[in-house]
Short mmCIF file of C-alpha atoms in Angstrom, two decimals:
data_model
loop_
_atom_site.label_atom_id
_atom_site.label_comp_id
_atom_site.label_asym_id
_atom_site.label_seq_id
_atom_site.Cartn_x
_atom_site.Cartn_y
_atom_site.Cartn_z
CA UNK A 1 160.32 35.78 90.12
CA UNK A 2 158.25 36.18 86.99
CA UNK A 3 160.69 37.75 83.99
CA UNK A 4 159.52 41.07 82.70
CA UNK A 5 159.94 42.27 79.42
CA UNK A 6 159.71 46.42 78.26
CA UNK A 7 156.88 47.31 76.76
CA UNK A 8 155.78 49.12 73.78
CA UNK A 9 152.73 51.08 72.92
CA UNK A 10 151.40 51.17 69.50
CA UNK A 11 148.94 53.97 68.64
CA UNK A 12 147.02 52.84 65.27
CA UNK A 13 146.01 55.66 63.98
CA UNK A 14 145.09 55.61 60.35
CA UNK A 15 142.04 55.29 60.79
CA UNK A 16 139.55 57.38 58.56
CA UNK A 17 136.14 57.98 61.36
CA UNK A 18 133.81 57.86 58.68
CA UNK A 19 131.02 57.77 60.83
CA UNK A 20 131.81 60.95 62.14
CA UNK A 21 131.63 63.05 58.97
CA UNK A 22 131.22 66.44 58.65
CA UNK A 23 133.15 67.02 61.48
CA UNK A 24 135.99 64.27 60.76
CA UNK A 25 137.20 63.92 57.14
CA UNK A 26 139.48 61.45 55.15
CA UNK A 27 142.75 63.41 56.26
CA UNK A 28 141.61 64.82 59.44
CA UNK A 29 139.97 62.01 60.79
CA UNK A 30 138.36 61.45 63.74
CA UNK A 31 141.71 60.88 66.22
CA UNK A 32 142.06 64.63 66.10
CA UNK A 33 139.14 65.61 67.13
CA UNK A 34 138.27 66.66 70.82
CA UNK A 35 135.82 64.29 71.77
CA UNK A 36 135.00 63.54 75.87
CA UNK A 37 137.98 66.22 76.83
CA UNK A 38 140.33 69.50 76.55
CA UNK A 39 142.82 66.86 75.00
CA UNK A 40 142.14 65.08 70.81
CA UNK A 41 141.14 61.80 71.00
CA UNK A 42 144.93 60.76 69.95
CA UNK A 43 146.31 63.48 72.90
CA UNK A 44 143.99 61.20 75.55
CA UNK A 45 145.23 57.84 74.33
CA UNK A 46 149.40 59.04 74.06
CA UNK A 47 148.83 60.52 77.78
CA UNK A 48 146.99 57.54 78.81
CA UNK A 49 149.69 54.94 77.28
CA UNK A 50 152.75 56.77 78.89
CA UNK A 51 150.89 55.31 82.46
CA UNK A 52 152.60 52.16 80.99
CA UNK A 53 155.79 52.73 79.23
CA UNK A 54 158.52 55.96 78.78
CA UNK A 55 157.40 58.00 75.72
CA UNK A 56 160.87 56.89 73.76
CA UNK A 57 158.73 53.50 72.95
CA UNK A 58 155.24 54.51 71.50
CA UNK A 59 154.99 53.70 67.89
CA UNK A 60 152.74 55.54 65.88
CA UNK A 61 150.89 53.63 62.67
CA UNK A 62 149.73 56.16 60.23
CA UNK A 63 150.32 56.91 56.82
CA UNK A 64 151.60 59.94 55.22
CA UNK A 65 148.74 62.11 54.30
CA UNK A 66 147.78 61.90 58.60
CA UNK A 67 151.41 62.01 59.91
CA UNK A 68 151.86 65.54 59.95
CA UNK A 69 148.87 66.43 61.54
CA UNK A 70 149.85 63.63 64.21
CA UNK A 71 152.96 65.05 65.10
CA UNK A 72 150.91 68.75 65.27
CA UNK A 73 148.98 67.14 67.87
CA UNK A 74 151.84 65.27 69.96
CA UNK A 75 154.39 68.28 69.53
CA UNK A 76 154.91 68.29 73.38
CA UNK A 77 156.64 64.78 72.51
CA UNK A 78 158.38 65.68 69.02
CA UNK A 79 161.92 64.59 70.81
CA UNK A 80 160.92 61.68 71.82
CA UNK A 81 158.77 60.56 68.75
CA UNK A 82 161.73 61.29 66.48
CA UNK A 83 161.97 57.75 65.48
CA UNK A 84 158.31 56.48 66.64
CA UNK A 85 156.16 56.93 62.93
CA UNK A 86 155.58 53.92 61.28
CA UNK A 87 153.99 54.74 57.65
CA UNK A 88 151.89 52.53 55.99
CA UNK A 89 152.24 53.36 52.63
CA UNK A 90 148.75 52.44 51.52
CA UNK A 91 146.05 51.09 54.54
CA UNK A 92 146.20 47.01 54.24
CA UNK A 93 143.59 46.61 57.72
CA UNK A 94 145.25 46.07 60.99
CA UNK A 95 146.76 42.87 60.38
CA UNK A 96 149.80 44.13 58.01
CA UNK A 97 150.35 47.08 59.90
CA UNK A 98 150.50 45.01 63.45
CA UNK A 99 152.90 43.01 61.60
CA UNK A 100 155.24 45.61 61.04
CA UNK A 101 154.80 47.35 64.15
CA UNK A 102 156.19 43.93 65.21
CA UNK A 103 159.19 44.11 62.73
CA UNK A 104 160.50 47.45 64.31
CA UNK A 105 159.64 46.49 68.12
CA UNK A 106 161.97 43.22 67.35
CA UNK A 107 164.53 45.40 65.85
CA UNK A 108 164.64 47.52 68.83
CA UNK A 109 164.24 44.55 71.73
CA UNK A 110 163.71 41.12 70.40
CA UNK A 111 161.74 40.18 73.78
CA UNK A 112 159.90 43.77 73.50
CA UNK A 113 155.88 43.59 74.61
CA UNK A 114 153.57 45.28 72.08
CA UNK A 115 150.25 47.31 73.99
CA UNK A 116 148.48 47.74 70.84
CA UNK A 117 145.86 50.65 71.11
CA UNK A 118 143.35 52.40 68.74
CA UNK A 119 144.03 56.09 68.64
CA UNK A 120 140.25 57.27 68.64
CA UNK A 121 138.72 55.13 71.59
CA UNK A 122 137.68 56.87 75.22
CA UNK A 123 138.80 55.41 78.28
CA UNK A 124 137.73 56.65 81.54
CA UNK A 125 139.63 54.95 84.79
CA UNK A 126 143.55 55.39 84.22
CA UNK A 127 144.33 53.31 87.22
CA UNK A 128 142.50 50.63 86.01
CA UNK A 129 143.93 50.71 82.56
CA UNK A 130 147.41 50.26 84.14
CA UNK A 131 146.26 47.30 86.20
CA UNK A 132 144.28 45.77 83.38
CA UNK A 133 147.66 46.18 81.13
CA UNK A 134 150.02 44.86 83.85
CA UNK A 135 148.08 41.79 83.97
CA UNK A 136 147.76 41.43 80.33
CA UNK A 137 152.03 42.04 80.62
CA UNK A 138 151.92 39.19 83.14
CA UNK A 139 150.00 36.62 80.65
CA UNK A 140 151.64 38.29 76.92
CA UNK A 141 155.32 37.10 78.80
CA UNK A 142 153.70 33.59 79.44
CA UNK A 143 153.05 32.98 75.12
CA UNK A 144 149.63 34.74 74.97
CA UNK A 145 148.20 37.08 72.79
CA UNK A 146 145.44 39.15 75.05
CA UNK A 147 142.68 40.99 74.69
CA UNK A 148 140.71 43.26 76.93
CA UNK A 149 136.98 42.22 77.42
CA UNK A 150 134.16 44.98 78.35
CA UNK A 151 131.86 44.44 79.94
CA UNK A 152 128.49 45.28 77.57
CA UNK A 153 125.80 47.71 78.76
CA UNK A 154 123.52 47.72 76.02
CA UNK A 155 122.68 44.88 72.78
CA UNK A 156 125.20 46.57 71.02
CA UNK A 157 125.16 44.65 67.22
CA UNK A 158 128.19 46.69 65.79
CA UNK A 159 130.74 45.04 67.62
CA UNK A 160 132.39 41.70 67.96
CA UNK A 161 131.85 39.65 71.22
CA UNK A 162 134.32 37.14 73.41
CA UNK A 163 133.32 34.50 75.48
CA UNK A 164 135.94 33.83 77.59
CA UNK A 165 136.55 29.92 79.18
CA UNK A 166 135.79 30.61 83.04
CA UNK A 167 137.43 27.48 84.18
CA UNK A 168 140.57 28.13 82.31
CA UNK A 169 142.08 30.96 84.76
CA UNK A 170 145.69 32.34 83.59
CA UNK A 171 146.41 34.78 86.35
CA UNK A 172 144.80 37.86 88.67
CA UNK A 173 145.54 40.69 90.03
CA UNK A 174 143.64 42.76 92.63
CA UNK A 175 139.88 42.14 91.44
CA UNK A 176 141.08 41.36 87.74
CA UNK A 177 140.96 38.04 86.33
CA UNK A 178 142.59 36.93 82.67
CA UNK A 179 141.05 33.65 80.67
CA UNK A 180 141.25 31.44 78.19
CA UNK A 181 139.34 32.36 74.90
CA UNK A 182 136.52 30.34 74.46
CA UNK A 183 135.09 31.79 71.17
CA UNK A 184 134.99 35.19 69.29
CA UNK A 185 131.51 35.89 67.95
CA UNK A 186 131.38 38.24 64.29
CA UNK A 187 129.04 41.28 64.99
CA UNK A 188 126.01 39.76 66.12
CA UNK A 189 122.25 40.59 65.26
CA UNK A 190 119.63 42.41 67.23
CA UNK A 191 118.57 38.66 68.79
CA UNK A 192 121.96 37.38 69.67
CA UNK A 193 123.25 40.86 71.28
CA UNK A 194 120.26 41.11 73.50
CA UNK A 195 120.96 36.86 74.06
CA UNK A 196 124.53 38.12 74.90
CA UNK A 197 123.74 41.08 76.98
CA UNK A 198 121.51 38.77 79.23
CA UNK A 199 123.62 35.78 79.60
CA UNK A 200 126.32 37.81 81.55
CA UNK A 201 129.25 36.05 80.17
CA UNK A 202 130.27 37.53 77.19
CA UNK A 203 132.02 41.01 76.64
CA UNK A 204 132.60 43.47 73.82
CA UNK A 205 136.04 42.95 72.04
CA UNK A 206 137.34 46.60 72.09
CA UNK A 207 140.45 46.04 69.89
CA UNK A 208 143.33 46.48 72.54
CA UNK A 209 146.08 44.24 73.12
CA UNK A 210 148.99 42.88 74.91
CA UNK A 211 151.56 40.38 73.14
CA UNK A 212 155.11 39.60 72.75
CA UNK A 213 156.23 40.60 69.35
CA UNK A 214 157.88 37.74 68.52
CA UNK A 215 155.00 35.95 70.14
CA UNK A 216 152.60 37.73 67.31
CA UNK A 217 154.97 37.07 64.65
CA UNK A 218 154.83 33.38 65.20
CA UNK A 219 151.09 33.37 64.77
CA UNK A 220 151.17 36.00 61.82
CA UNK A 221 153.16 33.31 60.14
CA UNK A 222 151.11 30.54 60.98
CA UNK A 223 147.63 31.70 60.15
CA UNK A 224 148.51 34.37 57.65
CA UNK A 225 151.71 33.25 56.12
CA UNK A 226 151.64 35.66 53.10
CA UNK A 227 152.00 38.69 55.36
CA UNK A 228 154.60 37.21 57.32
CA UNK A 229 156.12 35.94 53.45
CA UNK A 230 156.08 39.95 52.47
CA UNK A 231 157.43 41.16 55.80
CA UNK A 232 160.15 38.81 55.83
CA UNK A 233 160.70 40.44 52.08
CA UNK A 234 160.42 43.91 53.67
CA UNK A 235 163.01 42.98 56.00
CA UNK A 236 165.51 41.74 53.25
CA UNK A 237 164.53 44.91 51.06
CA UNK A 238 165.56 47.89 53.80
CA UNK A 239 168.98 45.47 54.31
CA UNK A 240 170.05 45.58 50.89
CA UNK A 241 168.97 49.27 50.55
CA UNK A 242 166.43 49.02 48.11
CA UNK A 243 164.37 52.52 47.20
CA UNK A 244 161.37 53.17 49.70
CA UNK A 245 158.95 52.80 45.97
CA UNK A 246 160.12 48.92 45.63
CA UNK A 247 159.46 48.24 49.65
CA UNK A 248 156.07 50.17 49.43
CA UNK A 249 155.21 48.00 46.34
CA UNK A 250 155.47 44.76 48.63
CA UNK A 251 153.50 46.13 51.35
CA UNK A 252 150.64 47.49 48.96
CA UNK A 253 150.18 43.85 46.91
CA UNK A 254 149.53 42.57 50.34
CA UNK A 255 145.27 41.05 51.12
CA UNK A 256 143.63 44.15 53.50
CA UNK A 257 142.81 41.38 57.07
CA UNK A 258 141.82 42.39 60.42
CA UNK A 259 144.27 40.88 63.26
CA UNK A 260 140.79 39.53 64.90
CA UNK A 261 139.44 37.98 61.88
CA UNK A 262 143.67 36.73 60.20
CA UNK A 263 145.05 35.89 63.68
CA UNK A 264 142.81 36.24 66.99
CA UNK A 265 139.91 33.93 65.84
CA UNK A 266 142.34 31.40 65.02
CA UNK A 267 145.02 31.54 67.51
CA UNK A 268 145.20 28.50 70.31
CA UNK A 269 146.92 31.28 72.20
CA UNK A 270 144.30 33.86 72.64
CA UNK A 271 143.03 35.09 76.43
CA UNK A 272 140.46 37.51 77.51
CA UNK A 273 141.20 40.39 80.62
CA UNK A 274 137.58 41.23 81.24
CA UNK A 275 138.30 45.31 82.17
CA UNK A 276 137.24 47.55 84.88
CA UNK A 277 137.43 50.87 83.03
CA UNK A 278 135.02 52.20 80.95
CA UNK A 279 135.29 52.32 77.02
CA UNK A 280 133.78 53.95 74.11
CA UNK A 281 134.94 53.47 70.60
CA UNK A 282 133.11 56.48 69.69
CA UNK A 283 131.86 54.93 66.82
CA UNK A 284 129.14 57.47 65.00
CA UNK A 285 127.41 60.52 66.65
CA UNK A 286 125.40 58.97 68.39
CA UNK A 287 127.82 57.56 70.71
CA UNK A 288 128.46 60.84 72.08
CA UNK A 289 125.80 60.11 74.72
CA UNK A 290 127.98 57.62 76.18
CA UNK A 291 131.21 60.73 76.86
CA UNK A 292 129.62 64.19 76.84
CA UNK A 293 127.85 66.44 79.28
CA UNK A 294 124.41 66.51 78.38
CA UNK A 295 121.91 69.03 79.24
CA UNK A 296 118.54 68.64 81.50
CA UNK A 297 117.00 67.83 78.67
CA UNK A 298 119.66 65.08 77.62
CA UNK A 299 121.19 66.99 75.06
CA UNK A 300 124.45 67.52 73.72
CA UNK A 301 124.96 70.78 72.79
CA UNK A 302 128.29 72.26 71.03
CA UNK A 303 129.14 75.65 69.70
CA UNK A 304 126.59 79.01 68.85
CA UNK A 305 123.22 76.54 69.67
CA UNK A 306 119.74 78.26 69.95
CA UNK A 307 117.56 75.43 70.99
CA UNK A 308 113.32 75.56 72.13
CA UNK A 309 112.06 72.45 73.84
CA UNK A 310 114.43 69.51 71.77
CA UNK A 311 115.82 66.25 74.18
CA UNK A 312 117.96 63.36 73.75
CA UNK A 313 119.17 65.39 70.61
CA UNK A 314 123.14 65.69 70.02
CA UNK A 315 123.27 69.65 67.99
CA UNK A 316 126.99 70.64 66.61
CA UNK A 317 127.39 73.91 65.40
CA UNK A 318 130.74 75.08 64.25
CA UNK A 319 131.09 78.85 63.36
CA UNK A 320 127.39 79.52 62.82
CA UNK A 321 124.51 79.68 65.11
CA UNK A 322 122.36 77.21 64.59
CA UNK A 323 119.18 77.01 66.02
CA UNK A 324 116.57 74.02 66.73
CA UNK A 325 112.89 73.63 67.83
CA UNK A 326 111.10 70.40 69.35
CA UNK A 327 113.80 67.90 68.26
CA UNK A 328 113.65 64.40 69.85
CA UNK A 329 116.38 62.03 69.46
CA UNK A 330 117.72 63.90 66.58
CA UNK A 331 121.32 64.59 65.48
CA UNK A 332 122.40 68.08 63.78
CA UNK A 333 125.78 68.99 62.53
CA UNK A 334 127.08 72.08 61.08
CA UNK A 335 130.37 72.96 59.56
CA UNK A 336 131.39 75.71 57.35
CA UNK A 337 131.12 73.35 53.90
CA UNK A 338 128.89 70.97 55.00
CA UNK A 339 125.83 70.08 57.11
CA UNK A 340 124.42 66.52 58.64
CA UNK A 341 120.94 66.29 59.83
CA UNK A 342 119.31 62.35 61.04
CA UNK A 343 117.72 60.39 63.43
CA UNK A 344 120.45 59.58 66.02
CA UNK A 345 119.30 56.00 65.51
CA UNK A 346 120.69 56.13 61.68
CA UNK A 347 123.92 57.83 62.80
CA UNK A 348 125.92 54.48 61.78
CA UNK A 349 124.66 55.01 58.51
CA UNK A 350 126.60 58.32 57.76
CA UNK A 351 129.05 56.06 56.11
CA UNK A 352 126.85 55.43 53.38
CA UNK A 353 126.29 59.38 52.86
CA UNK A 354 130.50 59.56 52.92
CA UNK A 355 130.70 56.87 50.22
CA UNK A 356 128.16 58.36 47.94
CA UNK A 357 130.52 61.77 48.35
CA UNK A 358 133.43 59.38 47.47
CA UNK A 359 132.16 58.59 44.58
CA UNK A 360 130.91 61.57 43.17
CA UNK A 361 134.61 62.62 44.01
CA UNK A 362 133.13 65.61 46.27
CA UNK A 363 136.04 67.39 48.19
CA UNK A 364 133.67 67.45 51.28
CA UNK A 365 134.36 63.69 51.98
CA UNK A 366 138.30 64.24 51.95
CA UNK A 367 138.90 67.55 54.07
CA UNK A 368 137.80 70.64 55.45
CA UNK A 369 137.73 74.11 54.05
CA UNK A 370 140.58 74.89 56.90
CA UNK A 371 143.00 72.68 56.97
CA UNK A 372 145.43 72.27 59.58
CA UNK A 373 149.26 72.28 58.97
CA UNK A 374 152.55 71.67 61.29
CA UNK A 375 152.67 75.39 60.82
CA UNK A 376 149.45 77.03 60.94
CA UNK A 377 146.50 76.29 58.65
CA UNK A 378 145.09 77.44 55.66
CA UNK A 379 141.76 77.95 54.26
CA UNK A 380 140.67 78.17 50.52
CA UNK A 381 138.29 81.07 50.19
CA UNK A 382 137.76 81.17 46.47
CA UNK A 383 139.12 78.53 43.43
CA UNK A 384 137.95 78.63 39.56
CA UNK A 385 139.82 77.49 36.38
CA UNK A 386 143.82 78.99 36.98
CA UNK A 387 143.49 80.32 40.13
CA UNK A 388 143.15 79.34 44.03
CA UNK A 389 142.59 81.97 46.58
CA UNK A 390 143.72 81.26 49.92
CA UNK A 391 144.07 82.49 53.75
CA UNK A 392 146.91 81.14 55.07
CA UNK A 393 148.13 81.39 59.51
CA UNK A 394 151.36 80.79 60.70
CA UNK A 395 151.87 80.20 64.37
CA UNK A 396 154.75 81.89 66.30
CA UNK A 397 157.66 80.18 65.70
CA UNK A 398 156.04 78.27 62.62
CA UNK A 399 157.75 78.01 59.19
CA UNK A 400 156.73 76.24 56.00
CA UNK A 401 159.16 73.62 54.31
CA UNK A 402 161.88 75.51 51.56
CA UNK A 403 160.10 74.22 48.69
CA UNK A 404 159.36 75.34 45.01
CA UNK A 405 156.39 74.68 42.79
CA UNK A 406 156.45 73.55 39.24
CA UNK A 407 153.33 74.53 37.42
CA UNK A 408 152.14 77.74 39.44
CA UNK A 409 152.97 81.17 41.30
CA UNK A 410 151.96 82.62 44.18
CA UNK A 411 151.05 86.10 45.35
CA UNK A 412 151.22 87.10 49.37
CA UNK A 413 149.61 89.68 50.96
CA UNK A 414 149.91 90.76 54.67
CA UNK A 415 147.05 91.42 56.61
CA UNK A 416 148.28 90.96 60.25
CA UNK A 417 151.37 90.25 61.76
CA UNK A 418 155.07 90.12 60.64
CA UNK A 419 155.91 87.17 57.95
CA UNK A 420 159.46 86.50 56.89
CA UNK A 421 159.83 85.76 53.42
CA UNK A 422 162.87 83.46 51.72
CA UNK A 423 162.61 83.75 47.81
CA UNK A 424 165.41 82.82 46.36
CA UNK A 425 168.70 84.02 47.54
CA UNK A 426 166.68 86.69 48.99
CA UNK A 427 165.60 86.80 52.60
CA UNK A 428 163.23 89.57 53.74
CA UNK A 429 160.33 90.89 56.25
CA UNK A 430 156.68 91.50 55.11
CA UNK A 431 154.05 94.35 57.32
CA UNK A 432 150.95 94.63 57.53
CA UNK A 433 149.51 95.71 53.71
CA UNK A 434 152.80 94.84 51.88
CA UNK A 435 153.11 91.91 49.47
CA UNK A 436 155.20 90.07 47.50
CA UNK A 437 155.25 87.73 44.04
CA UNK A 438 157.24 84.14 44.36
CA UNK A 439 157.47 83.04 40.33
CA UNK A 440 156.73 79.42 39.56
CA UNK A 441 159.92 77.01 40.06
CA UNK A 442 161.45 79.53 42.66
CA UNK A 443 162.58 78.47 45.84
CA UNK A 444 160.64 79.96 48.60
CA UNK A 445 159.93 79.88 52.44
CA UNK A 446 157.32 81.50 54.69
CA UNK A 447 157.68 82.18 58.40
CA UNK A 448 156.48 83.81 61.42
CA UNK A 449 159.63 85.23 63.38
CA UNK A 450 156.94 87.04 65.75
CA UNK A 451 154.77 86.43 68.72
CA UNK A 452 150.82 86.76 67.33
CA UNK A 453 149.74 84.75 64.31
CA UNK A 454 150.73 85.84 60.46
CA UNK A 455 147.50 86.44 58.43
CA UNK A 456 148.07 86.32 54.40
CA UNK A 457 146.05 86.54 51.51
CA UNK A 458 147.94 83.42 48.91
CA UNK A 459 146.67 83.74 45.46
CA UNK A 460 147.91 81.47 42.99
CA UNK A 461 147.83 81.31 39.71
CA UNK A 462 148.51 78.38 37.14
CA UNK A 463 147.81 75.00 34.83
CA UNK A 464 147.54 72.89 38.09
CA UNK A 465 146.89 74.06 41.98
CA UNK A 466 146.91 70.70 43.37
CA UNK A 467 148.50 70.54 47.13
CA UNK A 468 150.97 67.90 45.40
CA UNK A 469 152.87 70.41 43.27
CA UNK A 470 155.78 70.78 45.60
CA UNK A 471 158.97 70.32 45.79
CA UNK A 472 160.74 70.36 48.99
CA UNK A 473 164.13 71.20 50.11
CA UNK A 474 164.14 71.63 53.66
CA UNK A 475 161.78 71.14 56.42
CA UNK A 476 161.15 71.28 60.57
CA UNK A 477 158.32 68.58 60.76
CA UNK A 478 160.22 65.57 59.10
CA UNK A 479 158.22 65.64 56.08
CA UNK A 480 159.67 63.85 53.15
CA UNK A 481 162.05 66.05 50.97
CA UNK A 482 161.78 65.26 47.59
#
């Protein structure tokens, strides 16, 4: 009998969705969004990888400014993800952060599995996701490092292609078959995809695998020995105790790789599952035909749309109505601080739009006017020179961090619900109308000890309002005291 070995999911998720701007931004990218269900993107893939392995295994790889919103999202898991964030301290491509994903799965079982997953992709067909990973299992405990193929429905030129060695069969199971890699192909051209498409033999390399972790580390450190040099480094640093600035330092002087261009490409130990399910990487808006309900007309319509006589047109409104006449093949978003309007066949190019905002340093590129906290959300209203005016929720049950701020104070006003206020030694409840002053470098805490959702009115006032000028003390979500 064929040895098994426990397996462990590994949701990267620090990815940015930059495609899908205005509705995903740098810190609330497009993993939290609800795309092709009730559930986020990230919700869909943790329920869909705990078909394959008990919850107390996933690994999450994020980075800081994401992982609170994360664990937001996957609260109905908190328990068991106690232990399951691994933080990149600055994003190094997936190479680097595979690698350590590896370190920790090693730690915890040296013959551990790895499923390695993006945390934004669409799968439809959760029975055949568990079959296509068992076999994968079957071939990652033989020594190989697998991939799952699909199966290409259009001359798609934004992703990679595999053509997989049909005479070199590694094993089956039920109508699945797993292969040899013949070649990976870079992102081919208009010519080559349709070539591709027609030939029947290649598939779409959708960025999921199945490997031993050591198995992976072995081929880390023969193709891309300087991550394996700084890992090995990392390793020695956490030993000996060093400060978490010094380990970060090693992982940021790392070269950014992708594990398909650093490892796959190269790797005598690559193999193919060609998959039954379908996939979408939900790459720009105009991939949305592939998961949404459209209309008769083949539109996608979401939110307060008015629409006369459009088709094949994706329209996103968020709070306001918007409304659209004879649009064909058009894409329309609206948000509250920003709007997107092309030709759904230049939706890949709404990266270039988010770089130009980049560098113009725009704060539309980098988050919403709401933004969403472990605790509630908050939502600047009005900012000039000195002063920030915000609206700030709490959920029931919620509490911000004990915390202080250095270079500004803060003024609360109740407008609904019950808050509970900690300033100080003091510790004291807040109506409906009744406010309070917490002075700069005063220890303070808002909560909501009720059962409907604590409105306030923040206003600060100071030198500097930046969302780094805090000092915390204590806190629920595992945030980083300082």
């Amino acid at each position: 009998m064929a040895r098994t070995y426990p397996l462990y999911p590994v949701i990267m998720a620090g990815g940015s969705g930059t495609r899908f701007w205005p509705l995903s931004r740098h810190l609330f990218p497009k993993q939290l969004l609800r795309i092709g269900g009730e559930h986020t993107l990230i919700q869909q893939t943790m329920r869909r990888v705990l078909g394959c392995a008990p919850a107390a295994n996933v690994l999450i790889s994020t980075n800081a400014a994401q992982a609170d919103l994360i664990r937001t999202q996957l609260i109905d898991w908190k328990e068991d993800l106690t232990n399951g964030f691994l933080l990149e301290p600055e994003g190094r491509n997936t190479a680097p952060a595979i690698a350590l994903a590896a370190l920790e799965v090693s730690a915890r079982d040296p013959d551990g599995l790895m499923l390695v997953v993006p945390a934004d992709h669409v799968v439809t067909g959760q029975r055949d996701f568990e079959a296509a990973v068992q076999l994968a299992a079957q071939l990652a405990a033989e020594g190989y490092l697998v991939t799952f193929g699909i199966k290409p429905i259009r001359p798609e030129t934004g992703y990679g292609y595999i053509k997989p060695k049909n005479k070199a069969l590694l094993g089956v199971r039920g109508k699945l078959r797993g292969y040899r890699v013949q070649k990976f192909v870079e992102k081919p051209n208009a010519t080559k995809a349709a070539k591709y498409l027609k030939a029947g033999d290649y598939f779409w390399n959708s960025g999921m695998f199945v490997w031993r972790a050591a198995t992976i580390v072995e081929e880390i450190r023969r193709h891309q020995p300087a991550i394996a040099t700084a890992m090995d480094r990392i390793r020695e640093l956490k030993v000996s105790g060093a400060s978490t600035q010094v380990i970060d330092d090693v992982y940021r002087a790392i070269k950014p790789v992708s594990i398909d261009n650093g490892v796959m490409e190269q790797s005598s130990k690559a193999a193919v599952v060609p998959v039954m399910f379908k996939w979408s990487d939900v790459g720009s808006w105009g991939s949305l035909d592939e998961v949404a309900e459209k209309n008769k007309a083949g539109n996608v319509v979401i939110g307060r749309v008015v629409d006369l006589e459009s088709t094949r047109s994706i329209v996103y409104a968020d709070r306001r109505v918007v409304a659209t006449i004879g649009l064909q093949d058009m894409v329309v978003v609206d948000t509250p601080d920003a709007t997107l309007v092309c030709p759904k066949a230049r939706a890949q190019d709404v990266k270039k739009i988010v770089d130009i905002l980049k560098q113009q340093q725009a704060p539309e590129h980098l988050e919403h006017l709401t933004v969403q906290r472990p605790w509630g959300s908050y939502t600047v209203l009005e900012e000039g020179p000195g002063f920030k005016v915000k609206r700030v929720t709490v959920s029931p049950g919620g509490r911000l961090s004990l915390q202080l701020h250095r270079q500004r104070s803060e003024h609360w006003v109740v407008i609904a619900g019950t808050a509970r206020v900690t300033r100080g030694e003091e510790i004291f409840d807040l109506q409906v109308g009744q406010s309070t002053a917490i002075p700069m470098k005063t220890q303070h805490r808002l909560e909501n000890p009720g059962k409907e959702i604590v409105h306030i009115i923040e206003v600060q006032n100071g030198p500097y309002l930046g969302e780094d000028d805090i000092v915390r003390f204590k806190d629920d979500y595992g945030r980083a005291k300082n």
